[in-house]
Amino acid sequence: MQWAHQLSPRQWWRDLSVTAFTAGFVATLVGFTSSIAIIFRAAQGFGATQGEISSWIWALCIGCGLTSLLPSLWMRKPVMIAWSTPGAVVLATAAAGGQFHIADAVGAFIVSSVLITLAGVSGWFERIMHRIPLAVAAALLAGVLARFSMQAFSAAGTAPGLVVTMLLVYLAGKRFSPRYAVVWTLLAGVIYAAMRGMLDWSAVRIGLAQPVFTYPQFSLQAVTSLALPLFIVTMASQNLPGVAAIRAAGYEMPISALITMTGFASLILAPLGGYALNLSAITAAIAMGPEAHPDKSKRYMAAVVWGLFMLLIGIFGVAVTGMLVAFPPQLVEAIAGLALLSTIGTSLMLALDQQQHREVAVITFLVTLSGVELLGIGSAFWGVVAGVVALLIQDYAPRRRV
């Protein structure tokens, strides 16, 4: 009976709100436009044809849409699944060398997907995450989001009128209409961009994306140079802060089951270009924050909207991609940064709440914020490493007797 209640379209409609819809749209705008160019570059580097590049977008969007939409409706919690942006960077970097063809890349996608699935089935990733204190996890999330959110203010250097207008509307919205502050900010940004001729509709085309199957090719070199780095950065730079976002928002979710789902979905979609799906951090923070809905139990609709938009992009990829790309990058950066301010503040509050872990949290936050990259692994992983090492030294190292 409860299952029937959860699947009631009437209940979904009641839970849908303007703020949840806006949060889902902003997440789509940010998640898609912030990394689509990297995916294009990686696919082209592997020698993919235009049809194969379109298939990559189709596979990634359909995968993100279904793995976000269905679990969110099932659990009535915001499950946000995205593709691995750091993974796309790894692929683009490797593709630039010209050593690998698209068949090698697809073989690497399959190997990485199997490893992600095993990480979920075995439960080792969730066990590790449970051992990381909330202060470290919250500081990690704050560092990831703050690094991204700073782009909102750096964008003022190239489009000061747009960014300042959006900032003023956001602050006024927070004062007089806090629930709809992000809605008004987005509308103000779009109106300003339209009036100033900053919207580029030349990329809009009518057409449907179609999947193209690529037969995989396996080699030791592709496994070591593509598959293993893709697996490591997806787990360390995406799934790890993704879990931190879930914990900071106060949700309890079956992490191992979700990791298994993303790995299995990636495995199915790998021959079509779906190189890696994972838990989202930045777009998840947008959907899980209070701007999506003041009632935490209804924020799942923001993830549902995200999933629906991803499915639309996958199906009508050519036209929808052009529409999203039409927005100026400064508008995307500004709306993302402003929409994340509340979540950053909440994460910092959780990170610094306990005095005994305050310095550990600050170290985690600063290392993550620094953007340092070692051994091809991003700062999110090294922030956790630095925080855990500091925690071990502070709390568990034997103290000398005076």
XYZ file of C-alpha atoms in Angstrom:
402
model
C 0.000 0.000 0.000
C 2.834 2.366 0.806
C 4.352 1.594 -2.582
C 1.089 2.635 -4.269
C 1.144 5.865 -2.262
C 4.717 6.557 -3.336
C 3.869 6.018 -6.983
C 0.756 8.226 -6.921
C 1.045 10.887 -9.674
C -1.348 13.016 -7.636
C 1.137 13.004 -4.753
C 4.004 13.939 -7.066
C 2.005 16.830 -8.469
C 1.229 18.075 -4.956
C 4.918 17.885 -4.025
C 6.064 19.754 -7.135
C 6.706 23.458 -6.561
C 8.098 26.384 -8.512
C 11.235 26.336 -6.373
C 11.800 22.607 -6.921
C 11.333 23.046 -10.662
C 13.757 25.979 -10.689
C 16.322 24.030 -8.646
C 16.071 21.132 -11.090
C 16.457 23.458 -14.071
C 19.414 25.314 -12.518
C 21.063 21.957 -11.752
C 20.562 20.961 -15.388
C 21.915 24.262 -16.658
C 24.976 24.046 -14.430
C 25.640 20.332 -14.771
C 25.284 20.226 -18.547
C 26.967 23.427 -19.672
C 29.883 23.225 -17.219
C 31.337 20.031 -18.687
C 29.822 19.373 -22.102
C 32.791 20.977 -23.887
C 35.199 18.609 -22.116
C 33.170 15.594 -23.226
C 33.185 16.850 -26.824
C 36.954 17.318 -26.641
C 37.510 13.814 -25.238
C 35.288 12.161 -27.843
C 36.943 14.045 -30.690
C 40.376 13.120 -29.346
C 39.472 9.450 -29.609
C 38.459 9.977 -33.242
C 34.694 9.782 -32.672
C 32.417 10.744 -35.544
C 29.633 13.303 -35.130
C 27.141 10.460 -34.743
C 29.279 8.813 -32.055
C 29.676 12.112 -30.184
C 25.887 12.529 -30.275
C 25.597 8.973 -28.937
C 27.879 9.844 -26.004
C 25.560 12.699 -25.036
C 22.528 10.441 -25.518
C 23.954 7.689 -23.308
C 25.106 10.003 -20.521
C 21.856 11.974 -20.389
C 19.585 8.921 -20.572
C 21.686 7.226 -17.897
C 21.622 10.260 -15.579
C 17.907 10.754 -16.194
C 16.779 7.221 -15.395
C 19.138 6.651 -12.446
C 18.017 9.946 -10.872
C 14.314 9.864 -11.710
C 13.392 6.314 -10.693
C 15.216 6.103 -7.305
C 14.004 9.609 -6.364
C 10.379 8.618 -6.959
C 10.886 5.253 -5.222
C 12.487 6.647 -2.044
C 11.042 10.173 -2.209
C 14.542 11.493 -1.618
C 16.653 13.574 -4.021
C 18.946 11.058 -5.733
C 21.177 13.077 -8.044
C 23.262 11.081 -10.514
C 25.597 12.837 -12.947
C 28.458 11.952 -15.249
C 32.037 12.200 -14.050
C 33.439 15.602 -15.000
C 36.928 14.801 -13.607
C 36.656 11.538 -15.547
C 36.009 13.526 -18.728
C 39.136 15.575 -17.995
C 41.160 12.358 -17.599
C 39.803 11.055 -20.898
C 40.385 14.343 -22.728
C 43.984 14.477 -21.455
C 44.687 10.882 -22.500
C 42.986 11.370 -25.872
C 45.205 14.350 -26.655
C 48.181 11.998 -26.946
C 46.625 10.231 -29.921
C 47.526 6.754 -28.629
C 43.966 5.471 -28.183
C 41.035 5.011 -30.520
C 37.370 5.120 -29.541
C 37.262 1.301 -29.339
C 40.063 1.401 -26.740
C 38.133 4.045 -24.814
C 34.952 1.947 -24.783
C 36.914 -1.053 -23.492
C 38.273 1.159 -20.706
C 34.747 2.375 -19.906
C 33.641 -1.233 -19.424
C 36.555 -2.098 -17.119
C 35.999 1.048 -15.020
C 32.253 0.328 -14.798
C 32.932 -3.206 -13.559
C 35.239 -1.824 -10.846
C 32.617 0.740 -9.752
C 29.970 -2.003 -9.616
C 32.247 -4.189 -7.481
C 32.894 -1.230 -5.151
C 29.149 -0.974 -4.628
C 28.409 -4.683 -4.311
C 31.241 -5.272 -1.851
C 30.179 -2.304 0.289
C 33.772 -1.236 0.967
C 33.210 2.340 -0.225
C 30.225 2.881 2.080
C 32.142 1.380 5.023
C 34.960 3.850 4.445
C 32.542 6.766 4.231
C 30.891 5.772 7.514
C 34.275 6.047 9.230
C 34.821 9.629 8.065
C 33.511 12.109 10.696
C 30.728 14.477 9.663
C 33.027 17.452 10.266
C 35.476 16.197 7.622
C 32.689 15.300 5.179
C 31.014 18.689 5.624
C 34.327 20.533 5.218
C 35.010 18.518 2.067
C 31.645 19.514 0.598
C 32.138 23.157 1.587
C 35.529 23.180 -0.152
C 34.179 21.611 -3.338
C 31.204 23.980 -3.499
C 33.129 27.097 -2.485
C 35.717 26.499 -5.209
C 32.907 26.216 -7.734
C 30.893 29.092 -6.264
C 33.809 31.531 -6.494
C 33.306 31.489 -10.260
C 30.085 33.447 -9.690
C 32.076 36.425 -8.467
C 35.045 36.024 -10.814
C 32.519 36.158 -13.686
C 31.937 39.803 -12.734
C 35.279 40.565 -14.368
C 33.876 39.832 -17.835
C 30.171 40.619 -17.328
C 29.916 42.979 -14.335
C 26.450 44.300 -15.195
C 24.933 40.820 -15.435
C 26.552 39.457 -12.278
C 25.897 42.553 -10.149
C 22.257 42.623 -11.282
C 21.798 38.966 -10.358
C 23.534 39.470 -6.995
C 21.318 42.439 -6.096
C 18.162 40.572 -7.119
C 19.306 37.566 -5.071
C 19.903 39.678 -1.957
C 16.559 41.456 -2.387
C 14.879 38.099 -2.904
C 16.447 36.740 0.274
C 15.098 39.749 2.131
C 11.550 39.908 0.769
C 10.883 36.491 -0.822
C 13.507 34.027 0.468
C 11.794 30.906 -0.887
C 11.840 32.251 -4.459
C 15.152 34.138 -4.352
C 16.857 31.819 -6.846
C 13.796 31.931 -9.142
C 13.880 35.744 -9.311
C 17.657 35.707 -9.748
C 17.470 33.339 -12.712
C 14.686 35.366 -14.335
C 16.613 38.603 -13.821
C 19.710 37.078 -15.381
C 17.830 35.776 -18.423
C 16.024 39.116 -18.951
C 19.267 41.087 -18.609
C 21.105 38.753 -20.999
C 18.258 38.959 -23.539
C 18.121 42.770 -23.371
C 21.894 43.021 -23.832
C 21.947 40.555 -26.739
C 23.994 37.985 -24.799
C 21.833 34.986 -25.713
C 23.264 33.051 -28.665
C 20.545 31.063 -30.433
C 22.714 30.186 -33.436
C 23.557 26.774 -31.969
C 19.906 25.687 -31.800
C 19.132 22.942 -34.323
C 16.183 20.600 -34.724
C 17.058 16.923 -34.497
C 17.034 13.758 -32.421
C 20.057 12.074 -30.897
C 20.519 8.380 -31.687
C 22.650 5.749 -29.941
C 25.606 4.331 -31.868
C 27.141 1.036 -30.711
C 30.953 0.819 -30.631
C 32.634 -2.566 -30.292
C 35.126 -2.451 -27.411
C 38.795 -3.235 -27.661
C 40.764 -4.249 -24.577
C 44.451 -3.694 -23.961
C 46.679 -3.478 -20.906
C 47.768 0.017 -21.884
C 44.158 1.251 -22.090
C 43.369 -0.350 -18.731
C 46.306 1.309 -16.962
C 46.109 4.651 -18.757
C 42.334 5.053 -19.093
C 40.272 2.594 -17.026
C 42.095 2.777 -13.689
C 42.476 6.603 -13.653
C 38.810 6.940 -14.678
C 37.739 4.633 -11.828
C 39.923 6.366 -9.227
C 38.886 9.940 -10.040
C 35.215 8.959 -10.290
C 35.266 7.397 -6.830
C 37.542 9.971 -5.191
C 36.508 13.214 -6.887
C 32.810 12.508 -7.524
C 31.319 9.760 -5.368
C 33.170 10.821 -2.235
C 31.923 14.454 -2.229
C 28.572 13.131 -3.472
C 28.183 11.133 -0.269
C 29.301 14.202 1.681
C 26.499 16.199 0.040
C 23.934 13.580 1.036
C 25.162 13.478 4.627
C 25.367 17.268 4.957
C 21.779 17.584 3.713
C 20.646 15.146 6.401
C 19.471 12.301 4.166
C 19.919 8.594 4.804
C 20.377 6.670 1.555
C 21.627 3.173 0.616
C 25.016 4.319 -0.671
C 26.266 0.874 -1.721
C 23.081 0.214 -3.700
C 23.363 3.590 -5.434
C 27.037 3.021 -6.303
C 26.134 -0.414 -7.661
C 23.352 1.121 -9.728
C 25.656 3.732 -11.266
C 28.302 1.125 -12.059
C 25.806 -1.250 -13.668
C 24.151 1.546 -15.670
C 27.589 2.703 -16.858
C 28.401 -0.876 -17.871
C 25.267 -1.123 -20.011
C 25.779 2.297 -21.600
C 29.564 2.040 -22.075
C 29.430 0.793 -25.714
C 27.178 3.778 -26.500
C 29.508 6.335 -24.879
C 28.325 6.355 -21.248
C 31.797 6.407 -19.768
C 30.964 6.890 -16.052
C 27.913 7.762 -13.938
C 28.290 8.717 -10.288
C 26.761 10.536 -7.337
C 26.609 14.267 -7.948
C 27.984 16.834 -5.515
C 27.491 20.326 -6.934
C 24.143 19.752 -8.646
C 23.047 17.613 -5.696
C 23.708 20.499 -3.345
C 21.421 22.660 -5.493
C 18.620 20.081 -5.400
C 19.050 19.149 -1.730
C 19.296 22.681 -0.352
C 16.503 24.735 1.244
C 16.102 26.753 -1.968
C 14.611 23.640 -3.601
C 11.884 23.453 -0.948
C 11.673 24.400 2.745
C 10.230 20.932 3.433
C 13.070 18.412 3.160
C 10.635 15.600 2.345
C 9.580 17.368 -0.881
C 12.985 18.232 -2.305
C 13.041 14.954 -4.200
C 10.975 16.689 -6.892
C 14.016 18.804 -7.791
C 15.871 15.562 -8.578
C 12.831 14.361 -10.546
C 12.903 17.567 -12.617
C 16.651 17.092 -13.170
C 16.007 13.527 -14.320
C 13.249 14.610 -16.714
C 15.418 17.344 -18.215
C 18.259 14.850 -18.668
C 15.909 12.492 -20.526
C 14.723 15.339 -22.747
C 18.298 16.320 -23.551
C 19.119 12.709 -24.336
C 16.160 12.311 -26.694
C 16.108 15.788 -28.240
C 19.831 16.248 -27.744
C 20.577 18.416 -30.755
C 17.898 21.031 -30.051
C 18.071 21.097 -26.234
C 21.866 21.235 -26.208
C 21.743 24.317 -28.415
C 19.183 25.968 -26.126
C 21.281 25.395 -23.009
C 24.493 26.493 -24.683
C 22.701 29.703 -25.736
C 22.984 31.028 -22.168
C 26.175 33.064 -21.590
C 28.703 31.253 -19.362
C 28.719 34.152 -16.893
C 24.984 33.654 -16.262
C 25.520 29.929 -15.612
C 28.424 30.601 -13.253
C 26.534 33.330 -11.385
C 23.295 31.409 -10.846
C 25.216 28.318 -9.732
C 27.370 30.211 -7.272
C 24.463 32.132 -5.755
C 22.251 29.024 -5.523
C 24.970 27.250 -3.525
C 25.558 29.969 -0.904
C 23.114 28.531 1.650
C 24.516 25.017 1.299
C 28.079 26.282 1.682
C 27.084 28.141 4.846
C 25.332 25.086 6.280
C 28.297 22.844 5.452
C 30.742 25.218 7.121
C 28.512 25.392 10.192
C 28.449 21.585 10.439
C 32.189 21.382 9.844
C 33.080 23.907 12.559
C 30.382 22.986 15.065
C 32.512 20.652 17.206
C 35.497 22.428 18.701
C 37.697 19.311 18.925
C 37.424 18.773 15.150
C 37.526 22.430 14.124
C 41.159 22.553 12.974
C 40.770 19.210 11.192
C 37.771 20.609 9.326
C 39.654 23.789 8.391
C 42.553 21.735 6.995
C 40.138 19.606 4.964
C 38.369 22.696 3.675
C 41.550 24.559 2.668
C 43.182 21.592 0.922
C 39.970 20.903 -1.002
C 39.563 24.586 -1.857
C 43.166 24.847 -3.061
C 42.489 22.732 -6.146
C 45.743 20.826 -5.702
C 46.106 17.816 -7.998
C 48.586 15.004 -7.359
C 48.987 11.746 -9.305
C 46.103 12.824 -11.512
C 43.680 12.891 -8.547
C 41.836 16.077 -7.637
C 41.774 18.079 -4.429
C 38.558 16.504 -3.086
C 40.417 13.256 -2.419
C 43.487 14.953 -0.963
C 41.307 17.118 1.246
C 39.865 13.990 2.846
C 43.337 12.443 3.148
C 44.673 15.576 4.853
C 41.658 15.730 7.175
C 41.840 12.063 8.149
C 45.603 12.262 8.787
C 45.093 15.363 10.926
C 42.275 13.617 12.784
C 44.407 10.531 13.475
C 47.289 12.624 14.762
C 45.005 14.795 16.876
C 42.713 12.163 18.384
C 44.472 8.821 18.190
C 48.200 9.454 18.323
C 49.643 8.567 21.737
C 50.389 11.636 23.806
C 53.687 12.011 25.635
C 53.466 12.313 29.340
C 55.037 15.422 30.767
